[in-house]
XYZ file of C-alpha atoms in Angstrom:
370
model
C 0.000 0.000 0.000
C 1.193 3.516 -0.630
C 1.016 6.167 2.037
C -1.437 9.035 1.876
C 1.508 11.407 1.367
C 2.738 9.460 -1.665
C -0.794 9.318 -3.070
C -1.169 13.057 -2.769
C 2.179 13.559 -4.528
C 1.216 11.276 -7.388
C -2.153 13.071 -7.779
C -0.390 16.432 -7.939
C 2.003 15.181 -10.620
C -0.962 13.818 -12.590
C -2.732 17.192 -12.384
C 0.375 19.017 -13.629
C 0.713 16.535 -16.520
C -2.880 17.093 -17.610
C -2.333 20.850 -17.443
C 0.752 20.573 -19.663
C -1.201 18.503 -22.186
C -3.834 21.239 -22.487
C -1.299 23.826 -23.721
C -0.493 22.181 -27.057
C -4.219 21.525 -27.491
C -4.848 25.276 -27.228
C -2.132 25.989 -29.807
C -3.551 23.338 -32.129
C -7.057 24.726 -31.738
C -6.023 28.264 -32.571
C -3.915 27.105 -35.517
C -6.770 25.026 -36.885
C -8.944 28.127 -37.124
C -6.646 29.673 -39.778
C -8.747 28.506 -42.689
C -8.166 29.810 -46.185
C -11.019 29.501 -48.650
C -12.237 31.079 -51.865
C -15.473 32.989 -52.400
C -16.945 34.916 -55.324
C -15.800 38.140 -53.664
C -12.200 37.040 -53.605
C -9.842 35.248 -51.205
C -11.230 34.736 -47.728
C -9.078 34.700 -44.668
C -10.300 33.202 -41.402
C -8.548 34.941 -38.542
C -8.650 33.838 -34.932
C -8.641 36.638 -32.395
C -7.713 35.168 -29.033
C -8.356 37.121 -25.838
C -5.315 38.070 -23.807
C -4.652 35.521 -21.148
C -2.537 34.796 -18.120
C -3.276 31.072 -18.293
C -5.867 30.421 -20.976
C -7.677 27.107 -21.355
C -9.890 25.852 -24.141
C -13.488 25.479 -23.054
C -14.671 21.906 -23.204
C -17.821 22.856 -25.124
C -15.784 24.221 -28.054
C -12.745 21.929 -27.903
C -13.481 18.708 -25.966
C -10.538 16.765 -27.378
C -7.657 16.843 -29.856
C -9.463 14.427 -32.181
C -12.640 16.508 -32.316
C -10.533 19.637 -32.913
C -8.913 18.042 -35.977
C -12.313 16.907 -37.248
C -13.901 20.353 -36.826
C -10.873 22.043 -38.456
C -11.082 19.755 -41.497
C -14.818 20.340 -41.751
C -14.402 24.134 -41.533
C -11.680 24.039 -44.191
C -13.868 22.047 -46.603
C -16.802 24.373 -46.006
C -14.750 27.525 -46.613
C -13.172 26.111 -49.757
C -16.471 24.919 -51.235
C -18.294 28.176 -50.617
C -18.730 30.275 -53.807
C -20.297 33.320 -52.160
C -21.552 34.823 -48.904
C -19.482 35.388 -45.784
C -18.365 32.494 -43.583
C -17.976 32.720 -39.832
C -16.151 30.248 -37.611
C -16.109 30.806 -33.846
C -14.032 29.214 -31.125
C -14.623 30.097 -27.484
C -11.538 30.727 -25.422
C -12.193 30.702 -21.729
C -10.098 32.827 -19.515
C -11.583 34.709 -16.625
C -14.928 34.888 -18.489
C -13.243 36.399 -21.583
C -13.638 34.856 -25.052
C -11.982 35.048 -28.469
C -13.707 34.862 -31.829
C -12.676 33.832 -35.347
C -14.251 35.614 -38.293
C -14.086 35.420 -42.057
C -13.326 38.633 -43.942
C -13.660 38.905 -47.759
C -10.724 40.519 -49.539
C -11.635 42.238 -52.813
C -9.690 41.542 -55.989
C -7.701 44.444 -57.497
C -9.906 46.672 -59.610
C -9.712 45.996 -63.351
C -10.856 48.818 -65.623
C -13.377 47.811 -68.274
C -12.431 50.214 -71.055
C -15.223 49.006 -73.343
C -17.761 49.923 -70.655
C -16.054 53.251 -70.002
C -16.088 54.080 -73.718
C -19.764 53.136 -73.957
C -20.464 55.428 -71.019
C -18.777 58.503 -72.510
C -20.380 57.866 -75.887
C -23.756 58.579 -74.290
C -22.870 62.272 -74.308
C -22.682 62.370 -78.110
C -25.545 63.676 -80.211
C -26.294 60.790 -82.583
C -29.110 61.233 -85.084
C -31.861 58.640 -85.098
C -30.866 57.549 -88.596
C -27.146 57.312 -87.819
C -25.039 54.414 -86.627
C -21.569 54.701 -85.114
C -18.705 52.331 -84.334
C -15.348 53.160 -82.758
C -12.157 51.269 -81.939
C -9.139 52.758 -80.154
C -5.732 51.466 -79.052
C -3.251 53.177 -76.726
C 0.074 52.193 -78.315
C 2.090 52.854 -75.145
C 0.082 50.665 -72.780
C -1.491 48.255 -75.264
C -4.940 48.976 -73.799
C -7.835 49.103 -76.225
C -11.563 49.800 -76.303
C -14.381 49.256 -78.768
C -17.861 50.644 -79.163
C -20.595 49.601 -81.567
C -20.372 46.910 -84.203
C -21.566 45.811 -87.593
C -20.309 46.435 -91.119
C -19.858 49.847 -92.745
C -19.029 51.114 -96.234
C -15.384 52.130 -96.250
C -15.756 55.039 -98.675
C -12.248 56.499 -99.143
C -10.599 55.039 -96.046
C -10.157 51.867 -98.151
C -7.399 53.757 -99.987
C -5.045 52.972 -97.095
C -5.873 49.291 -97.557
C -5.378 49.547 -101.324
C -1.902 51.028 -100.893
C -1.006 48.494 -98.174
C -1.981 45.731 -100.616
C 0.086 47.274 -103.418
C 3.133 47.534 -101.108
C 2.690 43.957 -99.892
C 2.514 42.671 -103.459
C 5.689 44.605 -104.313
C 7.438 43.036 -101.326
C 6.419 39.578 -102.515
C 7.956 40.144 -105.921
C 11.009 41.924 -104.570
C 10.233 45.099 -106.528
C 9.615 48.738 -105.732
C 6.694 50.930 -106.693
C 7.056 52.482 -110.116
C 6.971 56.229 -110.682
C 3.403 55.882 -111.955
C 2.318 53.944 -108.877
C 3.957 56.441 -106.543
C 2.201 59.311 -108.299
C -1.155 57.571 -107.957
C -0.443 56.639 -104.345
C 0.372 60.238 -103.387
C -2.753 61.647 -105.015
C -4.910 58.841 -103.621
C -3.845 59.303 -99.982
C -3.006 63.004 -99.694
C -5.804 64.349 -101.920
C -8.173 61.376 -101.806
C -8.175 61.316 -105.610
C -10.699 58.762 -106.832
C -9.251 58.267 -110.315
C -5.896 57.332 -108.783
C -7.651 54.920 -106.426
C -9.456 53.261 -109.326
C -6.183 52.802 -111.225
C -4.423 51.173 -108.250
C -7.548 49.134 -107.467
C -7.167 47.517 -110.867
C -3.412 47.085 -110.340
C -3.904 45.040 -107.158
C -6.538 42.784 -108.731
C -9.593 44.599 -107.318
C -11.471 42.795 -104.533
C -9.625 39.495 -104.965
C -6.258 41.157 -104.497
C -7.477 43.209 -101.534
C -9.069 40.213 -99.811
C -5.942 38.074 -100.254
C -3.768 40.779 -98.727
C -6.207 41.306 -95.864
C -6.047 37.614 -94.998
C -2.345 38.122 -94.339
C -2.770 41.482 -92.628
C -5.339 40.041 -90.202
C -8.494 41.818 -91.369
C -11.099 39.102 -90.888
C -14.311 41.082 -91.448
C -13.445 43.194 -94.473
C -14.694 42.322 -97.975
C -13.732 44.160 -101.146
C -16.437 45.937 -103.130
C -17.871 44.432 -106.309
C -16.181 45.256 -109.590
C -14.923 48.836 -109.667
C -16.851 49.817 -106.532
C -13.908 49.980 -104.141
C -15.742 52.568 -102.006
C -18.398 49.979 -101.106
C -15.869 47.650 -99.527
C -17.383 46.460 -96.257
C -15.403 46.694 -93.026
C -15.617 47.075 -89.247
C -13.978 49.474 -86.793
C -12.108 46.548 -85.252
C -10.660 45.564 -88.635
C -9.605 49.133 -89.365
C -7.762 49.171 -86.047
C -5.918 46.031 -87.161
C -4.996 47.776 -90.421
C -3.672 50.777 -88.494
C -1.537 48.454 -86.371
C -0.041 47.036 -89.576
C 0.874 50.572 -90.646
C 1.937 52.129 -87.319
C 2.990 49.086 -85.304
C 6.175 47.044 -85.383
C 4.693 43.562 -85.693
C 3.561 43.845 -89.295
C 3.485 42.027 -92.607
C 4.628 45.289 -94.158
C 8.329 46.107 -94.170
C 9.645 49.110 -92.285
C 10.148 50.920 -95.592
C 6.538 50.221 -96.633
C 5.187 51.356 -93.274
C 7.246 54.541 -93.310
C 6.028 55.348 -96.829
C 2.368 54.931 -95.888
C 2.773 56.853 -92.616
C 4.427 59.713 -94.456
C 1.557 60.101 -96.920
C -1.068 59.926 -94.133
C 0.760 62.721 -92.316
C 0.509 65.085 -95.297
C -3.224 65.118 -95.962
C -4.476 68.112 -97.950
C -5.618 71.063 -95.845
C -9.276 70.748 -96.827
C -9.295 67.273 -95.230
C -7.889 68.236 -91.837
C -10.838 66.836 -89.958
C -11.844 63.531 -88.408
C -9.661 61.786 -85.825
C -7.203 64.703 -85.980
C -9.694 66.623 -83.802
C -8.497 64.523 -80.860
C -4.798 65.250 -81.404
C -2.475 67.838 -79.917
C -1.904 70.308 -82.744
C -0.513 68.625 -85.838
C 0.466 65.372 -84.090
C -1.632 63.124 -86.320
C -1.709 61.020 -89.483
C -5.039 60.019 -91.021
C -7.282 59.105 -93.925
C -10.897 60.202 -94.144
C -13.783 58.845 -96.167
C -17.116 60.382 -97.111
C -19.834 59.067 -99.362
C -23.440 60.184 -99.986
C -25.597 57.118 -100.636
C -27.922 57.610 -103.577
C -30.461 55.104 -102.245
C -30.986 56.839 -98.886
C -29.466 60.308 -99.469
C -27.662 59.799 -96.172
C -23.913 60.080 -95.614
C -21.179 57.610 -94.737
C -18.479 59.496 -92.823
C -15.343 57.678 -91.637
C -11.911 58.561 -90.297
C -8.928 56.411 -89.290
C -5.428 57.269 -88.114
C -2.917 57.905 -85.356
C -3.182 60.808 -82.932
C -0.932 62.012 -80.137
C -2.672 63.621 -77.177
C -1.261 64.372 -73.724
C 1.753 62.197 -74.491
C -0.356 59.225 -75.573
C -0.010 57.770 -79.073
C -3.371 56.298 -80.006
C -4.731 54.545 -83.054
C -8.368 55.458 -83.695
C -10.961 54.177 -86.163
C -14.342 55.922 -86.302
C -17.010 54.709 -88.718
C -20.500 56.111 -89.225
C -23.423 55.860 -91.604
C -26.906 57.325 -91.884
C -25.835 60.940 -91.251
C -28.238 63.555 -92.615
C -25.387 65.768 -93.858
C -21.638 65.550 -94.316
C -21.176 68.204 -91.627
C -23.241 66.292 -89.069
C -21.262 63.164 -89.816
C -17.916 64.944 -89.388
C -19.047 66.386 -86.062
C -20.132 62.945 -84.912
C -16.891 61.147 -85.685
C -14.769 63.988 -84.300
C -16.689 63.828 -81.048
C -16.319 60.041 -81.049
C -12.551 60.304 -81.590
C -12.162 62.726 -78.670
C -14.270 60.517 -76.433
C -12.320 57.420 -77.496
C -8.883 58.751 -76.537
C -10.260 60.325 -73.350
C -10.776 56.915 -71.732
C -6.985 56.522 -71.529
C -6.234 60.027 -70.259
C -7.536 59.717 -66.716
C -10.619 58.763 -64.762
C -14.169 58.470 -65.940
C -14.951 62.055 -64.938
C -12.393 63.499 -67.366
C -13.584 61.149 -70.075
C -17.192 62.246 -69.589
C -16.128 65.887 -69.678
C -14.310 65.337 -72.968
C -17.331 63.604 -74.475
C -19.664 66.362 -73.284
C -17.396 68.984 -74.843
C -17.355 67.047 -78.090
C -21.144 66.765 -78.052
C -21.440 70.526 -77.549
C -19.152 71.165 -80.522
C -21.247 68.741 -82.585
C -24.475 70.590 -81.829
C -22.935 73.895 -82.961
C -22.273 72.689 -86.517
């Protein structure tokens, strides 16, 4: 038999052992609350806030044993991971002089991503568009690579197809290892700088009309552009998105056109005749632009196609802009519309939505004064 003194000593040692066992259980319980899950709002972090303690113990109701702690932790982890939305809350009571700790789940928002298409659509609302008119715009900030589009559908090219005609002629010359002849250069200059139609018709025949244009566009990446029937190059069908691709072939570095071909085309587009200094140039700083405009009154509707494509520099930004419109009651109304659209398009890259809206409102005011 053991003495009562020995028994009391053994009981005390047993009590101290049980107390020591509780400490790792508390650490395990708190660690198990750190649950990471994913929700629709973003990454969710489950944080345990433990009350300050002199000698904290885990309440038996919340943490009866190490095995149940592991089970509850696994269950909480699965629940947090599976959840696609809503907030999750996990609580663990920590008993210490009637004080308790609590674990909570806090959603962390993803970084904001600007939707430039939506921003462009928003600023376009300030423009005065006639009921009969339709508008489409595409813009690319060359420095950042950001782009935006508004509107869709096919449009008559009118004279903006002349850039495509010359790009095709230059591409064909590259393929044969030849240079443009004096005749071709003369036609090209008149066609781009003065928008001379007779010169365009001559080069249209030289490239093989629609078949030649379409073959070149397959290589240039224009997927929604179709050459006009017969001699009707002005009725070539295109989209704003395709015209932006064409501009990238002319003003970008990753192009089917050689550097010499690109420089030649850029030079002509930067020397447009004075009576055609309108269109996307309205968005540029001073003379920092290169463009080609197109205008065509449709005999069937007596309404105007008015288009403008090119590069503009504004506030240090080099932007490619394509603005297409149809159904304008007059040439002047159409010019006002696409100029306002060009200003609004580049404004989405110049600051916040407020500045973009202000630019669009200013453009709309100018449009109404014409």
